[in-house]
Amino acid sequence: MKAIISLTALVLGASLSSMAMAQGKETTEAPADTGAEAAETADAPAAEEGAAAAETSDEPVELAEGETTLPNGMDITPSEMMDGRWYNEEGIPTFKIEEDGTVDYATFSGFRRYHAECHVCHGPDGEGSTYAPALKNSVLRMDYYDFQEIAASGKQEVSNSANQVMPAFGTNKNVWCYIDDIYVYLLARGTDSIPRGRPAKKAEKSDEFLAQEDSCMSM
């Protein structure tokens, strides 16, 4: 079963990546709007862009003490552990920090994988850089499945001031086999549940985590 789950994850990543490439090759021309039609439709793209910008903003998020619901509506309270990773009641990956500061192994794994694959562009500890957003902030506003899609298929944002391109990682096992670990690490950083730097204490890697890891990496 774990092998099937891992294979499905890799196939999903490859499929999303392929879809993005195919869409990038397609070009369509729409008839120009005139008069009232042009004025009516001009505001729609602007509104959509505004909503998207709000969702992916990398401005810091301030949560009240004890608050567990993120701006994206997700409750980060850990509810169940499966395959060595914690999930909330909706089955979305989350983190768990013990009272003594010990982080769950997936969050520690996310720290390692983020700094091996992501920090060159997005800055150490998810803090962002001059040419890539602070993921520790934008991940709190972004839907989990949107996060996965962007990681798998990549993203390009072109404006008058910048041309930002994120490559697709759906077929990179060193990223995709650990995408949930990277996600929960960024959640923990964005909510200030863990400080910058290498977590001082971590839980042991479970046999279930190791089995899932081996299954995914061997595909």
PDB file of N, CA and C in Angstrom, residues 85-170:
ATOM      1  N   ARG A  85       4.064  10.733   9.961  1.00  0.00           N
ATOM      2  CA  ARG A  85       3.790  12.152   9.778  1.00  0.00           C
ATOM      3  C   ARG A  85       2.464  12.520  10.437  1.00  0.00           C
ATOM      4  N   TRP A  86       2.386  13.756  10.953  1.00  0.00           N
ATOM      5  CA  TRP A  86       1.175  14.219  11.607  1.00  0.00           C
ATOM      6  C   TRP A  86       0.238  14.896  10.606  1.00  0.00           C
ATOM      7  N   TYR A  87      -1.089  14.711  10.825  1.00  0.00           N
ATOM      8  CA  TYR A  87      -2.120  15.291   9.977  1.00  0.00           C
ATOM      9  C   TYR A  87      -3.207  15.909  10.853  1.00  0.00           C
ATOM     10  N   ASN A  88      -3.876  16.942  10.309  1.00  0.00           N
ATOM     11  CA  ASN A  88      -5.004  17.515  11.038  1.00  0.00           C
ATOM     12  C   ASN A  88      -6.253  16.682  10.772  1.00  0.00           C
ATOM     13  N   GLU A  89      -7.401  17.137  11.266  1.00  0.00           N
ATOM     14  CA  GLU A  89      -8.627  16.349  11.130  1.00  0.00           C
ATOM     15  C   GLU A  89      -9.075  16.205   9.683  1.00  0.00           C
ATOM     16  N   GLU A  90      -8.610  17.095   8.817  1.00  0.00           N
ATOM     17  CA  GLU A  90      -8.982  17.027   7.404  1.00  0.00           C
ATOM     18  C   GLU A  90      -7.999  16.203   6.584  1.00  0.00           C
ATOM     19  N   GLY A  91      -6.999  15.632   7.243  1.00  0.00           N
ATOM     20  CA  GLY A  91      -6.028  14.813   6.537  1.00  0.00           C
ATOM     21  C   GLY A  91      -4.940  15.603   5.837  1.00  0.00           C
ATOM     22  N   ILE A  92      -4.749  16.862   6.230  1.00  0.00           N
ATOM     23  CA  ILE A  92      -3.705  17.704   5.648  1.00  0.00           C
ATOM     24  C   ILE A  92      -2.494  17.692   6.577  1.00  0.00           C
ATOM     25  N   PRO A  93      -1.291  17.578   6.044  1.00  0.00           N
ATOM     26  CA  PRO A  93      -0.093  17.512   6.890  1.00  0.00           C
ATOM     27  C   PRO A  93       0.049  18.740   7.793  1.00  0.00           C
ATOM     28  N   THR A  94       0.496  18.504   9.004  1.00  0.00           N
ATOM     29  CA  THR A  94       0.774  19.589   9.933  1.00  0.00           C
ATOM     30  C   THR A  94       1.950  19.177  10.813  1.00  0.00           C
ATOM     31  N   PHE A  95       2.343  20.039  11.717  1.00  0.00           N
ATOM     32  CA  PHE A  95       3.501  19.778  12.566  1.00  0.00           C
ATOM     33  C   PHE A  95       3.067  19.558  14.009  1.00  0.00           C
ATOM     34  N   LYS A  96       3.991  19.015  14.803  1.00  0.00           N
ATOM     35  CA  LYS A  96       3.730  18.868  16.232  1.00  0.00           C
ATOM     36  C   LYS A  96       5.005  19.179  17.000  1.00  0.00           C
ATOM     37  N   ILE A  97       4.905  20.123  17.923  1.00  0.00           N
ATOM     38  CA  ILE A  97       6.043  20.528  18.737  1.00  0.00           C
ATOM     39  C   ILE A  97       5.724  20.196  20.195  1.00  0.00           C
ATOM     40  N   GLU A  98       6.605  19.421  20.834  1.00  0.00           N
ATOM     41  CA  GLU A  98       6.391  19.076  22.236  1.00  0.00           C
ATOM     42  C   GLU A  98       6.715  20.267  23.131  1.00  0.00           C
ATOM     43  N   GLU A  99       6.298  20.184  24.384  1.00  0.00           N
ATOM     44  CA  GLU A  99       6.512  21.279  25.326  1.00  0.00           C
ATOM     45  C   GLU A  99       7.990  21.588  25.535  1.00  0.00           C
ATOM     46  N   ASP A 100       8.842  20.566  25.398  1.00  0.00           N
ATOM     47  CA  ASP A 100      10.280  20.801  25.578  1.00  0.00           C
ATOM     48  C   ASP A 100      10.967  21.272  24.296  1.00  0.00           C
ATOM     49  N   GLY A 101      10.173  21.546  23.241  1.00  0.00           N
ATOM     50  CA  GLY A 101      10.730  22.043  21.991  1.00  0.00           C
ATOM     51  C   GLY A 101      11.083  20.971  20.980  1.00  0.00           C
ATOM     52  N   THR A 102      10.838  19.709  21.305  1.00  0.00           N
ATOM     53  CA  THR A 102      11.126  18.621  20.364  1.00  0.00           C
ATOM     54  C   THR A 102      10.160  18.678  19.185  1.00  0.00           C
ATOM     55  N   VAL A 103      10.701  18.723  17.961  1.00  0.00           N
ATOM     56  CA  VAL A 103       9.857  18.753  16.763  1.00  0.00           C
ATOM     57  C   VAL A 103       9.651  17.338  16.249  1.00  0.00           C
ATOM     58  N   ASP A 104       8.516  17.101  15.634  1.00  0.00           N
ATOM     59  CA  ASP A 104       8.287  15.801  15.007  1.00  0.00           C
ATOM     60  C   ASP A 104       9.301  15.598  13.888  1.00  0.00           C
ATOM     61  N   TYR A 105       9.556  14.342  13.553  1.00  0.00           N
ATOM     62  CA  TYR A 105      10.635  14.064  12.604  1.00  0.00           C
ATOM     63  C   TYR A 105      10.363  14.652  11.226  1.00  0.00           C
ATOM     64  N   ALA A 106       9.103  14.686  10.795  1.00  0.00           N
ATOM     65  CA  ALA A 106       8.793  15.227   9.466  1.00  0.00           C
ATOM     66  C   ALA A 106       9.170  16.704   9.378  1.00  0.00           C
ATOM     67  N   THR A 107       8.945  17.457  10.452  1.00  0.00           N
ATOM     68  CA  THR A 107       9.313  18.868  10.455  1.00  0.00           C
ATOM     69  C   THR A 107      10.828  19.021  10.380  1.00  0.00           C
ATOM     70  N   PHE A 108      11.553  18.171  11.103  1.00  0.00           N
ATOM     71  CA  PHE A 108      13.010  18.193  11.015  1.00  0.00           C
ATOM     72  C   PHE A 108      13.462  17.815   9.613  1.00  0.00           C
ATOM     73  N   SER A 109      12.827  16.802   9.029  1.00  0.00           N
ATOM     74  CA  SER A 109      13.143  16.407   7.658  1.00  0.00           C
ATOM     75  C   SER A 109      12.883  17.561   6.701  1.00  0.00           C
ATOM     76  N   GLY A 110      11.788  18.301   6.945  1.00  0.00           N
ATOM     77  CA  GLY A 110      11.475  19.453   6.108  1.00  0.00           C
ATOM     78  C   GLY A 110      12.538  20.531   6.189  1.00  0.00           C
ATOM     79  N   PHE A 111      13.081  20.749   7.391  1.00  0.00           N
ATOM     80  CA  PHE A 111      14.185  21.702   7.552  1.00  0.00           C
ATOM     81  C   PHE A 111      15.366  21.287   6.679  1.00  0.00           C
ATOM     82  N   ARG A 112      15.725  20.024   6.725  1.00  0.00           N
ATOM     83  CA  ARG A 112      16.876  19.527   5.956  1.00  0.00           C
ATOM     84  C   ARG A 112      16.623  19.647   4.453  1.00  0.00           C
ATOM     85  N   ARG A 113      15.449  19.221   4.012  1.00  0.00           N
ATOM     86  CA  ARG A 113      15.160  19.220   2.572  1.00  0.00           C
ATOM     87  C   ARG A 113      14.993  20.644   2.034  1.00  0.00           C
ATOM     88  N   TYR A 114      14.383  21.507   2.825  1.00  0.00           N
ATOM     89  CA  TYR A 114      14.246  22.898   2.394  1.00  0.00           C
ATOM     90  C   TYR A 114      15.620  23.511   2.169  1.00  0.00           C
ATOM     91  N   HIS A 115      16.526  23.303   3.099  1.00  0.00           N
ATOM     92  CA  HIS A 115      17.842  23.932   2.981  1.00  0.00           C
ATOM     93  C   HIS A 115      18.742  23.231   1.962  1.00  0.00           C
ATOM     94  N   ALA A 116      18.354  22.036   1.540  1.00  0.00           N
ATOM     95  CA  ALA A 116      19.098  21.355   0.479  1.00  0.00           C
ATOM     96  C   ALA A 116      18.614  21.772  -0.899  1.00  0.00           C
ATOM     97  N   GLU A 117      17.324  22.108  -1.019  1.00  0.00           N
ATOM     98  CA  GLU A 117      16.735  22.319  -2.340  1.00  0.00           C
ATOM     99  C   GLU A 117      16.106  23.694  -2.567  1.00  0.00           C
ATOM    100  N   CYS A 118      15.701  24.396  -1.519  1.00  0.00           N
ATOM    101  CA  CYS A 118      14.856  25.587  -1.682  1.00  0.00           C
ATOM    102  C   CYS A 118      15.488  26.902  -1.226  1.00  0.00           C
ATOM    103  N   HIS A 119      16.410  26.840  -0.277  1.00  0.00           N
ATOM    104  CA  HIS A 119      16.851  28.084   0.369  1.00  0.00           C
ATOM    105  C   HIS A 119      17.699  28.962  -0.543  1.00  0.00           C
ATOM    106  N   VAL A 120      18.282  28.394  -1.603  1.00  0.00           N
ATOM    107  CA  VAL A 120      19.094  29.203  -2.519  1.00  0.00           C
ATOM    108  C   VAL A 120      18.265  30.339  -3.110  1.00  0.00           C
ATOM    109  N   CYS A 121      16.997  30.045  -3.427  1.00  0.00           N
ATOM    110  CA  CYS A 121      16.115  31.080  -3.981  1.00  0.00           C
ATOM    111  C   CYS A 121      15.278  31.754  -2.897  1.00  0.00           C
ATOM    112  N   HIS A 122      14.695  30.947  -2.007  1.00  0.00           N
ATOM    113  CA  HIS A 122      13.725  31.480  -1.056  1.00  0.00           C
ATOM    114  C   HIS A 122      14.328  31.886   0.286  1.00  0.00           C
ATOM    115  N   GLY A 123      15.640  31.822   0.397  1.00  0.00           N
ATOM    116  CA  GLY A 123      16.298  32.304   1.601  1.00  0.00           C
ATOM    117  C   GLY A 123      16.306  31.292   2.729  1.00  0.00           C
ATOM    118  N   PRO A 124      17.321  31.347   3.602  1.00  0.00           N
ATOM    119  CA  PRO A 124      17.381  30.446   4.750  1.00  0.00           C
ATOM    120  C   PRO A 124      16.136  30.580   5.622  1.00  0.00           C
ATOM    121  N   ASP A 125      15.676  29.461   6.140  1.00  0.00           N
ATOM    122  CA  ASP A 125      14.575  29.432   7.107  1.00  0.00           C
ATOM    123  C   ASP A 125      13.263  29.980   6.549  1.00  0.00           C
ATOM    124  N   GLY A 126      13.126  29.983   5.226  1.00  0.00           N
ATOM    125  CA  GLY A 126      11.885  30.432   4.599  1.00  0.00           C
ATOM    126  C   GLY A 126      11.670  31.925   4.645  1.00  0.00           C
ATOM    127  N   GLU A 127      12.756  32.695   4.898  1.00  0.00           N
ATOM    128  CA  GLU A 127      12.635  34.132   5.113  1.00  0.00           C
ATOM    129  C   GLU A 127      12.529  34.943   3.822  1.00  0.00           C
ATOM    130  N   GLY A 128      12.722  34.316   2.670  1.00  0.00           N
ATOM    131  CA  GLY A 128      12.635  35.028   1.409  1.00  0.00           C
ATOM    132  C   GLY A 128      13.956  35.659   1.010  1.00  0.00           C
ATOM    133  N   SER A 129      13.994  36.202  -0.208  1.00  0.00           N
ATOM    134  CA  SER A 129      15.199  36.840  -0.730  1.00  0.00           C
ATOM    135  C   SER A 129      14.781  38.000  -1.623  1.00  0.00           C
ATOM    136  N   THR A 130      15.761  38.614  -2.281  1.00  0.00           N
ATOM    137  CA  THR A 130      15.454  39.755  -3.143  1.00  0.00           C
ATOM    138  C   THR A 130      14.703  39.333  -4.407  1.00  0.00           C
ATOM    139  N   TYR A 131      14.715  38.049  -4.756  1.00  0.00           N
ATOM    140  CA  TYR A 131      14.038  37.628  -5.980  1.00  0.00           C
ATOM    141  C   TYR A 131      13.090  36.442  -5.791  1.00  0.00           C
ATOM    142  N   ALA A 132      12.801  36.063  -4.557  1.00  0.00           N
ATOM    143  CA  ALA A 132      11.821  34.994  -4.316  1.00  0.00           C
ATOM    144  C   ALA A 132      11.122  35.263  -2.984  1.00  0.00           C
ATOM    145  N   PRO A 133       9.822  34.935  -2.892  1.00  0.00           N
ATOM    146  CA  PRO A 133       9.045  35.290  -1.699  1.00  0.00           C
ATOM    147  C   PRO A 133       9.416  34.484  -0.458  1.00  0.00           C
ATOM    148  N   ALA A 134       9.009  35.014   0.699  1.00  0.00           N
ATOM    149  CA  ALA A 134       9.201  34.334   1.980  1.00  0.00           C
ATOM    150  C   ALA A 134       8.114  33.263   2.114  1.00  0.00           C
ATOM    151  N   LEU A 135       8.477  32.024   1.844  1.00  0.00           N
ATOM    152  CA  LEU A 135       7.485  30.954   1.830  1.00  0.00           C
ATOM    153  C   LEU A 135       6.879  30.702   3.200  1.00  0.00           C
ATOM    154  N   LYS A 136       7.596  31.022   4.246  1.00  0.00           N
ATOM    155  CA  LYS A 136       7.055  30.799   5.589  1.00  0.00           C
ATOM    156  C   LYS A 136       5.824  31.672   5.842  1.00  0.00           C
ATOM    157  N   ASN A 137       5.681  32.746   5.078  1.00  0.00           N
ATOM    158  CA  ASN A 137       4.516  33.614   5.205  1.00  0.00           C
ATOM    159  C   ASN A 137       3.436  33.265   4.185  1.00  0.00           C
ATOM    160  N   SER A 138       3.830  33.138   2.917  1.00  0.00           N
ATOM    161  CA  SER A 138       2.828  32.877   1.878  1.00  0.00           C
ATOM    162  C   SER A 138       2.150  31.526   2.066  1.00  0.00           C
ATOM    163  N   VAL A 139       2.837  30.546   2.677  1.00  0.00           N
ATOM    164  CA  VAL A 139       2.245  29.219   2.842  1.00  0.00           C
ATOM    165  C   VAL A 139       1.070  29.251   3.823  1.00  0.00           C
ATOM    166  N   LEU A 140       1.026  30.263   4.690  1.00  0.00           N
ATOM    167  CA  LEU A 140      -0.081  30.363   5.641  1.00  0.00           C
ATOM    168  C   LEU A 140      -1.367  30.863   4.983  1.00  0.00           C
ATOM    169  N   ARG A 141      -1.237  31.503   3.828  1.00  0.00           N
ATOM    170  CA  ARG A 141      -2.402  32.005   3.101  1.00  0.00           C
ATOM    171  C   ARG A 141      -2.802  31.089   1.950  1.00  0.00           C
ATOM    172  N   MET A 142      -1.870  30.273   1.515  1.00  0.00           N
ATOM    173  CA  MET A 142      -2.082  29.444   0.333  1.00  0.00           C
ATOM    174  C   MET A 142      -2.726  28.105   0.699  1.00  0.00           C
ATOM    175  N   ASP A 143      -3.645  27.656  -0.121  1.00  0.00           N
ATOM    176  CA  ASP A 143      -4.232  26.334   0.059  1.00  0.00           C
ATOM    177  C   ASP A 143      -3.166  25.257  -0.104  1.00  0.00           C
ATOM    178  N   TYR A 144      -3.246  24.220   0.700  1.00  0.00           N
ATOM    179  CA  TYR A 144      -2.252  23.132   0.668  1.00  0.00           C
ATOM    180  C   TYR A 144      -2.118  22.522  -0.724  1.00  0.00           C
ATOM    181  N   TYR A 145      -3.249  22.327  -1.393  1.00  0.00           N
ATOM    182  CA  TYR A 145      -3.208  21.693  -2.711  1.00  0.00           C
ATOM    183  C   TYR A 145      -2.652  22.645  -3.768  1.00  0.00           C
ATOM    184  N   ASP A 146      -2.854  23.931  -3.603  1.00  0.00           N
ATOM    185  CA  ASP A 146      -2.220  24.905  -4.496  1.00  0.00           C
ATOM    186  C   ASP A 146      -0.702  24.877  -4.296  1.00  0.00           C
ATOM    187  N   PHE A 147      -0.281  24.750  -3.045  1.00  0.00           N
ATOM    188  CA  PHE A 147       1.148  24.648  -2.744  1.00  0.00           C
ATOM    189  C   PHE A 147       1.746  23.448  -3.472  1.00  0.00           C
ATOM    190  N   GLN A 148       1.068  22.305  -3.397  1.00  0.00           N
ATOM    191  CA  GLN A 148       1.554  21.107  -4.071  1.00  0.00           C
ATOM    192  C   GLN A 148       1.624  21.306  -5.588  1.00  0.00           C
ATOM    193  N   GLU A 149       0.590  21.923  -6.153  1.00  0.00           N
ATOM    194  CA  GLU A 149       0.544  22.111  -7.607  1.00  0.00           C
ATOM    195  C   GLU A 149       1.687  23.005  -8.087  1.00  0.00           C
ATOM    196  N   ILE A 150       1.935  24.086  -7.340  1.00  0.00           N
ATOM    197  CA  ILE A 150       3.017  24.991  -7.733  1.00  0.00           C
ATOM    198  C   ILE A 150       4.362  24.295  -7.611  1.00  0.00           C
ATOM    199  N   ALA A 151       4.542  23.534  -6.525  1.00  0.00           N
ATOM    200  CA  ALA A 151       5.805  22.812  -6.347  1.00  0.00           C
ATOM    201  C   ALA A 151       6.013  21.785  -7.458  1.00  0.00           C
ATOM    202  N   ALA A 152       4.943  21.138  -7.869  1.00  0.00           N
ATOM    203  CA  ALA A 152       5.049  20.103  -8.900  1.00  0.00           C
ATOM    204  C   ALA A 152       5.245  20.686 -10.291  1.00  0.00           C
ATOM    205  N   SER A 153       4.471  21.744 -10.611  1.00  0.00           N
ATOM    206  CA  SER A 153       4.427  22.242 -11.986  1.00  0.00           C
ATOM    207  C   SER A 153       5.239  23.501 -12.221  1.00  0.00           C
ATOM    208  N   GLY A 154       5.657  24.175 -11.134  1.00  0.00           N
ATOM    209  CA  GLY A 154       6.390  25.418 -11.292  1.00  0.00           C
ATOM    210  C   GLY A 154       5.450  26.599 -11.475  1.00  0.00           C
ATOM    211  N   LYS A 155       6.023  27.780 -11.598  1.00  0.00           N
ATOM    212  CA  LYS A 155       5.222  28.996 -11.716  1.00  0.00           C
ATOM    213  C   LYS A 155       6.056  30.101 -12.323  1.00  0.00           C
ATOM    214  N   GLN A 156       5.416  30.949 -13.102  1.00  0.00           N
ATOM    215  CA  GLN A 156       6.102  32.094 -13.689  1.00  0.00           C
ATOM    216  C   GLN A 156       5.257  33.346 -13.492  1.00  0.00           C
ATOM    217  N   GLU A 157       5.879  34.392 -12.983  1.00  0.00           N
ATOM    218  CA  GLU A 157       5.209  35.672 -12.787  1.00  0.00           C
ATOM    219  C   GLU A 157       5.996  36.753 -13.517  1.00  0.00           C
ATOM    220  N   VAL A 158       5.349  37.386 -14.473  1.00  0.00           N
ATOM    221  CA  VAL A 158       5.996  38.418 -15.278  1.00  0.00           C
ATOM    222  C   VAL A 158       5.312  39.753 -15.007  1.00  0.00           C
ATOM    223  N   SER A 159       6.094  40.761 -14.695  1.00  0.00           N
ATOM    224  CA  SER A 159       5.562  42.102 -14.470  1.00  0.00           C
ATOM    225  C   SER A 159       6.542  43.108 -15.060  1.00  0.00           C
ATOM    226  N   ASN A 160       6.228  44.382 -14.928  1.00  0.00           N
ATOM    227  CA  ASN A 160       7.113  45.426 -15.448  1.00  0.00           C
ATOM    228  C   ASN A 160       8.438  45.485 -14.700  1.00  0.00           C
ATOM    229  N   SER A 161       8.426  45.003 -13.461  1.00  0.00           N
ATOM    230  CA  SER A 161       9.634  45.119 -12.634  1.00  0.00           C
ATOM    231  C   SER A 161      10.382  43.813 -12.449  1.00  0.00           C
ATOM    232  N   ALA A 162       9.757  42.681 -12.781  1.00  0.00           N
ATOM    233  CA  ALA A 162      10.430  41.403 -12.504  1.00  0.00           C
ATOM    234  C   ALA A 162       9.909  40.303 -13.420  1.00  0.00           C
ATOM    235  N   ASN A 163      10.720  39.289 -13.578  1.00  0.00           N
ATOM    236  CA  ASN A 163      10.337  38.080 -14.301  1.00  0.00           C
ATOM    237  C   ASN A 163      10.783  36.896 -13.440  1.00  0.00           C
ATOM    238  N   GLN A 164       9.871  36.435 -12.572  1.00  0.00           N
ATOM    239  CA  GLN A 164      10.194  35.385 -11.618  1.00  0.00           C
ATOM    240  C   GLN A 164       9.741  34.029 -12.148  1.00  0.00           C
ATOM    241  N   VAL A 165      10.648  33.071 -12.145  1.00  0.00           N
ATOM    242  CA  VAL A 165      10.346  31.739 -12.641  1.00  0.00           C
ATOM    243  C   VAL A 165      10.728  30.712 -11.582  1.00  0.00           C
ATOM    244  N   MET A 166       9.757  29.909 -11.160  1.00  0.00           N
ATOM    245  CA  MET A 166      10.038  28.795 -10.262  1.00  0.00           C
ATOM    246  C   MET A 166       9.985  27.516 -11.069  1.00  0.00           C
ATOM    247  N   PRO A 167      11.046  26.701 -11.039  1.00  0.00           N
ATOM    248  CA  PRO A 167      11.045  25.467 -11.815  1.00  0.00           C
ATOM    249  C   PRO A 167      10.086  24.433 -11.238  1.00  0.00           C
ATOM    250  N   ALA A 168       9.728  23.453 -12.047  1.00  0.00           N
ATOM    251  CA  ALA A 168       8.859  22.356 -11.613  1.00  0.00           C
ATOM    252  C   ALA A 168       9.688  21.288 -10.907  1.00  0.00           C
ATOM    253  N   PHE A 169       9.187  20.807  -9.772  1.00  0.00           N
ATOM    254  CA  PHE A 169       9.910  19.800  -8.999  1.00  0.00           C
ATOM    255  C   PHE A 169       9.160  18.472  -8.920  1.00  0.00           C
ATOM    256  N   GLY A 170       8.113  18.304  -9.726  1.00  0.00           N
ATOM    257  CA  GLY A 170       7.290  17.106  -9.641  1.00  0.00           C
ATOM    258  C   GLY A 170       8.012  15.815  -9.935  1.00  0.00           C
TER     259      GLY A 170
END
